[in-house]
PDB file of C-alpha atoms in Angstrom:
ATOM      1  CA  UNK A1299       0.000   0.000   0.000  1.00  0.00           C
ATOM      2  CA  UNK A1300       1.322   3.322  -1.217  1.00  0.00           C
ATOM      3  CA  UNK A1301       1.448   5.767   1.538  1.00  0.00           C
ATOM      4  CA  UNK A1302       2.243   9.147   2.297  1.00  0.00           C
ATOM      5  CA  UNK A1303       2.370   9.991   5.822  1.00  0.00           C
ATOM      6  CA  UNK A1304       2.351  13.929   7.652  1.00  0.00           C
ATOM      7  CA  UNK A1305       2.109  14.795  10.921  1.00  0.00           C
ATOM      8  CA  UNK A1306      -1.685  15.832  11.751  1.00  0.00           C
ATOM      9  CA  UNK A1307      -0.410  18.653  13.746  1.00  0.00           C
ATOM     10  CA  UNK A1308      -1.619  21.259  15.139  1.00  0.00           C
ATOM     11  CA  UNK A1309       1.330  23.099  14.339  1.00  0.00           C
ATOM     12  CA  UNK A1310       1.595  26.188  15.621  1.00  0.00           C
ATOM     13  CA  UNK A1311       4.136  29.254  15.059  1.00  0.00           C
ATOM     14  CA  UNK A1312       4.115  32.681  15.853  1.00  0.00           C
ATOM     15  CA  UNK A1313       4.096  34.880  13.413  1.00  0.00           C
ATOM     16  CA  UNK A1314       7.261  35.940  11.425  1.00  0.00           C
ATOM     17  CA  UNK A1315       9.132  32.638  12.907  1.00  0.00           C
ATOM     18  CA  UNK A1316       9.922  29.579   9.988  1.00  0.00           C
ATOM     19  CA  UNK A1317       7.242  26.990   9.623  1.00  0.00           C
ATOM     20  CA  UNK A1318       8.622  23.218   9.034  1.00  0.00           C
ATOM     21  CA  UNK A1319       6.147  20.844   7.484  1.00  0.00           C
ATOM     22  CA  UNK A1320       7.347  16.719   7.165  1.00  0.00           C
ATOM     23  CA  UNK A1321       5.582  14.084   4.285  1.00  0.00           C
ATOM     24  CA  UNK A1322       7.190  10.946   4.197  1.00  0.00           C
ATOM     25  CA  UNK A1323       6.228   8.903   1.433  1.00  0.00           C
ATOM     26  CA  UNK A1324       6.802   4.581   1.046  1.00  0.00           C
ATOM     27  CA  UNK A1325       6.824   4.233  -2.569  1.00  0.00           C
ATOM     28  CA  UNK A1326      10.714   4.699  -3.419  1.00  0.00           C
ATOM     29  CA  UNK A1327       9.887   4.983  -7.488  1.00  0.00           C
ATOM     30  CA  UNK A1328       7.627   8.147  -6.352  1.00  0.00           C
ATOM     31  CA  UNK A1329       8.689  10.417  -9.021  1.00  0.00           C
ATOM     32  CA  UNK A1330       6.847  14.196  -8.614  1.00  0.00           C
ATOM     33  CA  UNK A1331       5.991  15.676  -5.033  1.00  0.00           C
ATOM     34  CA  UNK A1332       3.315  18.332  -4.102  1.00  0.00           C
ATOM     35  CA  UNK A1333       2.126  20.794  -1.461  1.00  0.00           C
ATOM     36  CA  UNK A1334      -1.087  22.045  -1.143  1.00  0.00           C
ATOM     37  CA  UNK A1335      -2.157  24.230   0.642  1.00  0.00           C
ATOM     38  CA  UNK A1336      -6.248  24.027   1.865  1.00  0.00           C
ATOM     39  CA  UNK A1337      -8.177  26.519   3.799  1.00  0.00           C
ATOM     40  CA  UNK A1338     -11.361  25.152   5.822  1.00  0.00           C
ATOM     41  CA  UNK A1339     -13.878  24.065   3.229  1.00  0.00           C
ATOM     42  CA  UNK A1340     -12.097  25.382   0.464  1.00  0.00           C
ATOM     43  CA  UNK A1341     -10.322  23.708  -2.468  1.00  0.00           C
ATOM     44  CA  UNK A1342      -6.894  22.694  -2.567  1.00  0.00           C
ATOM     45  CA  UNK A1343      -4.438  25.169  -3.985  1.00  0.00           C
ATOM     46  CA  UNK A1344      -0.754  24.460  -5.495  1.00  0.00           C
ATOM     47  CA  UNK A1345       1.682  25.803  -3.548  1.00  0.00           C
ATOM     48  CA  UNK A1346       5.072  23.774  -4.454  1.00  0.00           C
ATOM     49  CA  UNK A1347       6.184  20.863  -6.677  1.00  0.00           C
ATOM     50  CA  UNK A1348       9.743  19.637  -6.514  1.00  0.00           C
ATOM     51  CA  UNK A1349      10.825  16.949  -8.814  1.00  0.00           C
ATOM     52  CA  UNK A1350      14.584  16.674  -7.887  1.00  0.00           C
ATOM     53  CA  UNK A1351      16.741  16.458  -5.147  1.00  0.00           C
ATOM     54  CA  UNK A1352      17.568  19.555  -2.751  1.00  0.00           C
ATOM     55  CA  UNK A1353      15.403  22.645  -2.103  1.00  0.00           C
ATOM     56  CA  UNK A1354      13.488  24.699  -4.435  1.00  0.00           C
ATOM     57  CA  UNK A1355      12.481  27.958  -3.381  1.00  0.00           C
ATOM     58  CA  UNK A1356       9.549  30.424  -4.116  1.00  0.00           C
ATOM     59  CA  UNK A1357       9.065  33.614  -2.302  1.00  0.00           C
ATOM     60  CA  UNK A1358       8.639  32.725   1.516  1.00  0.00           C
ATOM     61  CA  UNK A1359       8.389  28.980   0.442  1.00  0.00           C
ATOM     62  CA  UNK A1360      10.936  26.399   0.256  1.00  0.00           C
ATOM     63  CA  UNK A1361      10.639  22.800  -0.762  1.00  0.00           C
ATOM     64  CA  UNK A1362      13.478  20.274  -0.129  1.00  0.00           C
ATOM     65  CA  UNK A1363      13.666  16.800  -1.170  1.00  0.00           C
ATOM     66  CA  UNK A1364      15.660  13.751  -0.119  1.00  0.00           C
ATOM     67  CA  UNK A1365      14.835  10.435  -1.984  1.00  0.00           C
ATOM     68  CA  UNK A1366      17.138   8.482  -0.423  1.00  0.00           C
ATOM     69  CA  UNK A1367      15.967   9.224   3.275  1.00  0.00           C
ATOM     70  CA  UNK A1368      11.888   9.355   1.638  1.00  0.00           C
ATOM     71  CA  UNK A1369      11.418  12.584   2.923  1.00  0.00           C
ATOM     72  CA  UNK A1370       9.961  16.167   1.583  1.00  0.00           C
ATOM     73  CA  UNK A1371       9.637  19.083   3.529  1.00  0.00           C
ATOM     74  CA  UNK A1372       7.656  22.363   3.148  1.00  0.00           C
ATOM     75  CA  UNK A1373       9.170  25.327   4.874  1.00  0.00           C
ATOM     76  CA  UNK A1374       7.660  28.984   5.384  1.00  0.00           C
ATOM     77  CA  UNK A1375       9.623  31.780   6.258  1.00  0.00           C
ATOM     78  CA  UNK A1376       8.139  34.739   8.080  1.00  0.00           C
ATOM     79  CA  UNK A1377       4.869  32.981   8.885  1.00  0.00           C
ATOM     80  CA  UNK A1378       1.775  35.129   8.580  1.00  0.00           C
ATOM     81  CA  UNK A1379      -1.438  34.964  10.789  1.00  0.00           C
ATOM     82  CA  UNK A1380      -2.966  33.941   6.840  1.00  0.00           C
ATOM     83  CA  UNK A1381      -0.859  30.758   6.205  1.00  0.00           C
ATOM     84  CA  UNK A1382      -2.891  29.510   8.591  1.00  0.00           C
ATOM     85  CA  UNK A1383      -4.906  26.427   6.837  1.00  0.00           C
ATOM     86  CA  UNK A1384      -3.533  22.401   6.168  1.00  0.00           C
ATOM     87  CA  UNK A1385      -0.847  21.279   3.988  1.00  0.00           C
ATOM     88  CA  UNK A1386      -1.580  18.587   2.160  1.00  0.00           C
ATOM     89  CA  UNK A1387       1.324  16.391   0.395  1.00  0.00           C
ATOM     90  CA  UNK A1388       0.822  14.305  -2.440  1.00  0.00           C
ATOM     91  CA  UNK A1389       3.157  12.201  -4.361  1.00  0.00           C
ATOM     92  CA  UNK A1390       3.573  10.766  -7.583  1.00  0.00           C
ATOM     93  CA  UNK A1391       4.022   6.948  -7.742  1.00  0.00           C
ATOM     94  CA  UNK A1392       6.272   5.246 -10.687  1.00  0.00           C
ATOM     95  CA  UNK A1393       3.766   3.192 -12.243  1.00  0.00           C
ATOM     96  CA  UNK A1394       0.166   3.211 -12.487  1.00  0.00           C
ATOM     97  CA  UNK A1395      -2.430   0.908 -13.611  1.00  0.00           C
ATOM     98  CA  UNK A1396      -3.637   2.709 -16.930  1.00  0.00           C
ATOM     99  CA  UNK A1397      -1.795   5.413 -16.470  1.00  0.00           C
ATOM    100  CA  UNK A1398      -3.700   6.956 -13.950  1.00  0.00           C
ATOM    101  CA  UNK A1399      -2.281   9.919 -12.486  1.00  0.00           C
ATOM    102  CA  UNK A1400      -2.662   9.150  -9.297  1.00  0.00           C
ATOM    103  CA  UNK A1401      -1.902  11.136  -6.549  1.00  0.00           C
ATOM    104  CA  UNK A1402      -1.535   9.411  -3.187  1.00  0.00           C
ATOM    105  CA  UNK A1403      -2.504  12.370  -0.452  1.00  0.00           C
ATOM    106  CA  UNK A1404      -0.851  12.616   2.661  1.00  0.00           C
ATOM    107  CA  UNK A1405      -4.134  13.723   5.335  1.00  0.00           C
ATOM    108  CA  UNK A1406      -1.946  16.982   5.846  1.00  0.00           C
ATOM    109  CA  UNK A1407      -0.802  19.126   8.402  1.00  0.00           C
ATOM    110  CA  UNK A1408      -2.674  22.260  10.117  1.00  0.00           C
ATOM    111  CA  UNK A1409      -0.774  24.872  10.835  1.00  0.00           C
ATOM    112  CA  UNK A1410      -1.862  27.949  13.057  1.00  0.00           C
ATOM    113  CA  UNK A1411       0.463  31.048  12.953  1.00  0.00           C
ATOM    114  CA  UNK A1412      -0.541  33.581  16.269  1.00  0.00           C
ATOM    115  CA  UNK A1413      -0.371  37.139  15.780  1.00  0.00           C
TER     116      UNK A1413
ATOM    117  CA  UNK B1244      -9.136  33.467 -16.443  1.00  0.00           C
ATOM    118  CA  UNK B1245      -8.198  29.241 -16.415  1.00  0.00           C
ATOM    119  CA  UNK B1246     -10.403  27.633 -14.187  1.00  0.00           C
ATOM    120  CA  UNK B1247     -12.679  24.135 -12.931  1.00  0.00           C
ATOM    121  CA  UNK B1248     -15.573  25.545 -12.348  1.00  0.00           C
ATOM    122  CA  UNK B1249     -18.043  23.157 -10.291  1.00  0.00           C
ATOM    123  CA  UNK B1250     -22.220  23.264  -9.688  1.00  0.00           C
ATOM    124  CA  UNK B1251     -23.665  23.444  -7.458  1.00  0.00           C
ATOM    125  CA  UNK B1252     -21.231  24.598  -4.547  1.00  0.00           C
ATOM    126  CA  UNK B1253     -23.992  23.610  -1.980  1.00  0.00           C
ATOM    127  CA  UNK B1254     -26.340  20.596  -2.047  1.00  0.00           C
ATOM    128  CA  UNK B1255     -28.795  18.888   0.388  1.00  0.00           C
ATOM    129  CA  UNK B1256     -31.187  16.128  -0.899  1.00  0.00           C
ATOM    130  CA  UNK B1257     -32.973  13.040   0.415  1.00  0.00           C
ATOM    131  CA  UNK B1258     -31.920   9.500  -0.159  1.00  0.00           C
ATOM    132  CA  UNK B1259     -32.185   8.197  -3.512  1.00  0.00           C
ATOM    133  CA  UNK B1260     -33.142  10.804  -5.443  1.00  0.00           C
ATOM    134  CA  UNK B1261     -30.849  10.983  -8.187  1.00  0.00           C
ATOM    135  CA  UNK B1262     -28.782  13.591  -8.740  1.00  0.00           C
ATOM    136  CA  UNK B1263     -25.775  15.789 -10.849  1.00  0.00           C
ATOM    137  CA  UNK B1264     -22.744  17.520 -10.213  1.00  0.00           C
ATOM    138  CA  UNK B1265     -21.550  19.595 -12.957  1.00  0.00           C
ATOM    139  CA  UNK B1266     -17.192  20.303 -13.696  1.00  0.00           C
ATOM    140  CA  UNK B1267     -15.997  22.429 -16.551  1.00  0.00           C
ATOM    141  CA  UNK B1268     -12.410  22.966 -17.133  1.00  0.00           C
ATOM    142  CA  UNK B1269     -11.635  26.159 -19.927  1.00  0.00           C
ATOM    143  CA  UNK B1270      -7.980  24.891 -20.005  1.00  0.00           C
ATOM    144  CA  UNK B1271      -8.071  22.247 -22.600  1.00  0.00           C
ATOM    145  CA  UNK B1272      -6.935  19.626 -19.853  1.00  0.00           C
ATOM    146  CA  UNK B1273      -7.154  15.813 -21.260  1.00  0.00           C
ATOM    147  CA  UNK B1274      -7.181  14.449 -17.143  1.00  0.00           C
ATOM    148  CA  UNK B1275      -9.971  15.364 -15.208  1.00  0.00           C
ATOM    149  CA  UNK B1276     -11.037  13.267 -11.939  1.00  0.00           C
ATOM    150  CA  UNK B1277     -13.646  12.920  -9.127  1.00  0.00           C
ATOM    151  CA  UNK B1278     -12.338  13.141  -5.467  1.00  0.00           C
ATOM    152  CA  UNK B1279     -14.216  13.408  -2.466  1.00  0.00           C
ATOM    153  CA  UNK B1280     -12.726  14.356   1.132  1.00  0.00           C
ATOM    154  CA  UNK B1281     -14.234  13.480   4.799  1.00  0.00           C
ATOM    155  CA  UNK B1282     -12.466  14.450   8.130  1.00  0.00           C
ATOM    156  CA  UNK B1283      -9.432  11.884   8.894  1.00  0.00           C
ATOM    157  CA  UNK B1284      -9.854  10.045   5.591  1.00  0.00           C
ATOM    158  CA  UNK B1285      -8.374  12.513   3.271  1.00  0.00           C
ATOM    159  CA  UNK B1286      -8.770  13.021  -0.376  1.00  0.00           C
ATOM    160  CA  UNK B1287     -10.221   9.511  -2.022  1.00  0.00           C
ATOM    161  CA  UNK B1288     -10.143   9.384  -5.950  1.00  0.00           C
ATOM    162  CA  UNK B1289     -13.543   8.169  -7.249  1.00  0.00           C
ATOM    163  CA  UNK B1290     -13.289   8.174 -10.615  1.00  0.00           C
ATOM    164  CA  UNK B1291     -10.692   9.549 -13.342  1.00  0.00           C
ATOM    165  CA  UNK B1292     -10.452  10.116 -17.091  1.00  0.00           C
ATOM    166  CA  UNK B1293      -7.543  10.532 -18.962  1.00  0.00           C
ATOM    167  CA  UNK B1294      -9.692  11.628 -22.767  1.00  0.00           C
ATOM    168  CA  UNK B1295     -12.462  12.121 -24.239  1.00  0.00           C
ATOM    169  CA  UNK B1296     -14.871   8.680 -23.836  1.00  0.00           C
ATOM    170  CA  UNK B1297     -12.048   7.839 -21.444  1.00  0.00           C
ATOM    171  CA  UNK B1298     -13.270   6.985 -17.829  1.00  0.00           C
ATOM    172  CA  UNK B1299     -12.034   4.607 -15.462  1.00  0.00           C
ATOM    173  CA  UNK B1300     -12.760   3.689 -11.304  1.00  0.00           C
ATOM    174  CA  UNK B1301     -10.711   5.707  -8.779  1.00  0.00           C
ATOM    175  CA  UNK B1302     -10.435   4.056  -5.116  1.00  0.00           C
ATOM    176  CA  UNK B1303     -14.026   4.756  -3.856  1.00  0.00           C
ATOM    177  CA  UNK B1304     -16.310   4.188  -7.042  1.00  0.00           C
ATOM    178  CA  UNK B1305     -19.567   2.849  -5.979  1.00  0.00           C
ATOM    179  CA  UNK B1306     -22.738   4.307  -5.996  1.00  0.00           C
ATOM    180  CA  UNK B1307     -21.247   6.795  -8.886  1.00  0.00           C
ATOM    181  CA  UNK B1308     -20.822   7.490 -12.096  1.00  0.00           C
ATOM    182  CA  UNK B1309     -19.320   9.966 -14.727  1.00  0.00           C
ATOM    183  CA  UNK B1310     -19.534  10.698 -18.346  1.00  0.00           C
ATOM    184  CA  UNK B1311     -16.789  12.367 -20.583  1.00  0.00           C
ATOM    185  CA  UNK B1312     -18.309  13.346 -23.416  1.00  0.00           C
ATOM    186  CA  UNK B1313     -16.534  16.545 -24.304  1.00  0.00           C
ATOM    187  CA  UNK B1314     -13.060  17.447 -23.228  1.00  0.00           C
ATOM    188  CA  UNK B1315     -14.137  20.721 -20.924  1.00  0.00           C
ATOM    189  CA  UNK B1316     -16.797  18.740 -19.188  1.00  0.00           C
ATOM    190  CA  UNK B1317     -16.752  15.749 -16.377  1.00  0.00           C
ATOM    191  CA  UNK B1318     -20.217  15.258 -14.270  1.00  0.00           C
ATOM    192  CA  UNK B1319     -20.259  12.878 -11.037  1.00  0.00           C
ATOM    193  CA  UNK B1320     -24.149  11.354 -10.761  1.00  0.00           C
ATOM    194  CA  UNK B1321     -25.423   9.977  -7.881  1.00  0.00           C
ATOM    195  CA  UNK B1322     -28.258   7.443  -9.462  1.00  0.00           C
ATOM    196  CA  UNK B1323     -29.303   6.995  -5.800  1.00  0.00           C
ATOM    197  CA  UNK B1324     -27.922   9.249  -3.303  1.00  0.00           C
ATOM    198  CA  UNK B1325     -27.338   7.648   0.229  1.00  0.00           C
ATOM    199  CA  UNK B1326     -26.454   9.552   3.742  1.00  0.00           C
ATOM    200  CA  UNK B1327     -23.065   7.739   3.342  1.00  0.00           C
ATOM    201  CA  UNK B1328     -22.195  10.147   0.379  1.00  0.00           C
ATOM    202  CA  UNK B1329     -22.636  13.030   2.530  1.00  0.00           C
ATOM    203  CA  UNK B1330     -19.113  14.576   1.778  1.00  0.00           C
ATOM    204  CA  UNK B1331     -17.070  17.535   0.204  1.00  0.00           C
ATOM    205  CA  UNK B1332     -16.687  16.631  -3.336  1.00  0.00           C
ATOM    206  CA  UNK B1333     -13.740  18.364  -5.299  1.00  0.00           C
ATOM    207  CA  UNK B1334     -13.370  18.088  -9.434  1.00  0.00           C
ATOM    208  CA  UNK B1335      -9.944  18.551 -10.613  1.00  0.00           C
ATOM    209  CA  UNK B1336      -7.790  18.657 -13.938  1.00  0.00           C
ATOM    210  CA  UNK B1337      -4.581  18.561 -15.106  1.00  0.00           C
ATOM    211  CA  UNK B1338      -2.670  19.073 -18.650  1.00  0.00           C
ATOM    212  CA  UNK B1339      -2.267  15.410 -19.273  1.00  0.00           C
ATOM    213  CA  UNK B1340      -2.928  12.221 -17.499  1.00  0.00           C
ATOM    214  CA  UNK B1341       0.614  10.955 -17.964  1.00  0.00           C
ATOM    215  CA  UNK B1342       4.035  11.441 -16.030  1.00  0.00           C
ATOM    216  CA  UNK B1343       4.349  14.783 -17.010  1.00  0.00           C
ATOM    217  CA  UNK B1344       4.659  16.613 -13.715  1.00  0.00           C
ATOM    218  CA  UNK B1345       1.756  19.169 -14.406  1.00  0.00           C
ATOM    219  CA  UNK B1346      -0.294  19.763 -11.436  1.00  0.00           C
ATOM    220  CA  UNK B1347      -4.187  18.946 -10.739  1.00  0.00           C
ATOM    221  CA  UNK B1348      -6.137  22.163 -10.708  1.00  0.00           C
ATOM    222  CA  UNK B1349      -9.412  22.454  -8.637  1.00  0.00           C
ATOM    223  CA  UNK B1350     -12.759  23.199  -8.375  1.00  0.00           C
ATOM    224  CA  UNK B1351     -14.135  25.073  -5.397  1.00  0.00           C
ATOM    225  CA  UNK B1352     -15.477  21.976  -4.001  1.00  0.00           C
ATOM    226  CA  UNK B1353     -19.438  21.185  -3.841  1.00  0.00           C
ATOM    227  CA  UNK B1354     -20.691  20.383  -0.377  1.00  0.00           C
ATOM    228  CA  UNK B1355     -23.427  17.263  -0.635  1.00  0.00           C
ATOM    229  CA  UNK B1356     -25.709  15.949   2.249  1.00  0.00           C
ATOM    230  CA  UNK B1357     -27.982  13.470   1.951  1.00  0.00           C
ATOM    231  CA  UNK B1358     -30.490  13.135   4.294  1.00  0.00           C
TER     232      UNK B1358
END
C-alpha cells in the first residue's frame, strides 16, 4: 500500500518565525511531489512541486527533497497569521495501472500562525 | 481566467433521489477526476479520465458514475444518493494524465448531504 504519511499537527508558530512541514512517502519509485495548501472548506491550492533532489524555493516557500531518506519538507519563512490552513502532500508513484495519475494524499498538516 | 468551475457549490437532498454535479475545465486539460474528502480520511479518488470517452474507477467508485463526453466537461451522478455520500466533493484537472509533472487544478469543491 502506497502511503504518504504527515504529521496531523496542530502546528503552531508565531508569526514571522519559519514553519517546518514533514511528508514521508513509502513508494521509493515516487517520481513528482506536491504541497497544497487548503483553507477550511475550500479547495486545494498548489503551492510547491519539486521533482529533484535539494530545495526549491519560491518567495517565503521552500521545498526540499531527499529520496534516499523518503522525505519532503515544506518550509515557510516569516509565517503570517494567513498561512494559517492544512498542507496537504501528495506524491507521484512510478507506475500506475492505466496510467492513472494518481496522486496518493498525505491527510496533511494544520498549521496555526498567532499574531 | 483558467479555471474548474463546479455546480452546485452547496447541495442537500434526500436518499435516492438521483442527482448531478456539474465540472468544466476552460484549459483544454485531457485528465480530469472525481475526489471526495471526509475528516481523517483525506482526499479519495472516485473516478478519473484521462480523454475524451475515457473513464475509469478511482479508489471509492460505488454508488457513482461519470460521463466524458466533451473534453471541458466531467459530471459525477449519484443514481441513488445515500447519507453515506454526505461529503465535500472536489473536481480537478490537469494538462495530461501521464508522467508529465503538471499539477491537478481544482474546483471550489461542492458540499453534498444526503439526508
Amino acid at each position: 500500500q502506497k502511503e504518504v504519511e504527515q504529521n496531523s499537527g496542530p502546528l503552531s508558530v508565531p508569526e514571522g518565525a519559519i514553519a517546518s512541514l514533514n511528508c514521508t512517502y513509502s513508494d521509493r519509485g515516487s517520481q513528482s511531489f506536491f504541497w497544497y495548501r487548503q483553507y477550511s472548506g475550500k479547495s486545494p491550492e498548489l503551492i510547491m512541486s519539486i521533482y529533484s533532489n535539494g530545495d526549491k524555493e519560491d518567495g517565503r516557500f521552500t521545498a526540499q527533497l531527499n529520496k534516499a531518506s523518503q522525505y519532503v519538507s515544506l518550509l515557510i519563512r516569516d509565517s503570517q497569521p494567513s498561512d494559517s490552513a492544512t498542507y496537504l502532500c501528495a506524491a507521484t508513484p512510478l507506475l500506475n495501472a492505466g496510467n492513472n495519475r494518481k496522486l496518493i494524499w498525505g491527510l496533511g498538516t494544520s498549521l496555526a500562525v498567532n499574531p | 481566467e483558467a479555471q474548474v468551475t463546479q455546480n452546485p457549490r452547496y447541495l442537500i437532498t434526500v436518499t435516492g433521489k438521483k442527482l448531478t454535479v456539474t465540472c468544466s475545465q476552460n484549459m483544454n486539460h485531457e485528465y480530469m477526476s472525481w475526489y471526495r474528502q471526509d475528516p481523517g480520511l483525506g482526499l479519495r479518488q472516485i473516478y478519473y479520465s484521462m480523454n475524451v470517452e475515457v473513464t475509469d474507477k478511482g479508489d471509492v467508485p460505488e454508488g457513482y458514475k461519470v460521463s466524458r463526453k466533451e473534453k471541458r466537461n466531467f459530471p459525477l451522478i449519484l443514481e441513488s444518493p445515500s447519507p453515506n455520500q454526505t461529503s465535500l466533493y472536489f473536481c480537478a484537472s490537469s494538462k495530461s494524465g501521464s508522467h508529465d509533472n503538471s499539477p491537478l487544478h481544482f474546483g471550489n469543491g461542492t458540499r453534498l448531504t444526503v439526508t
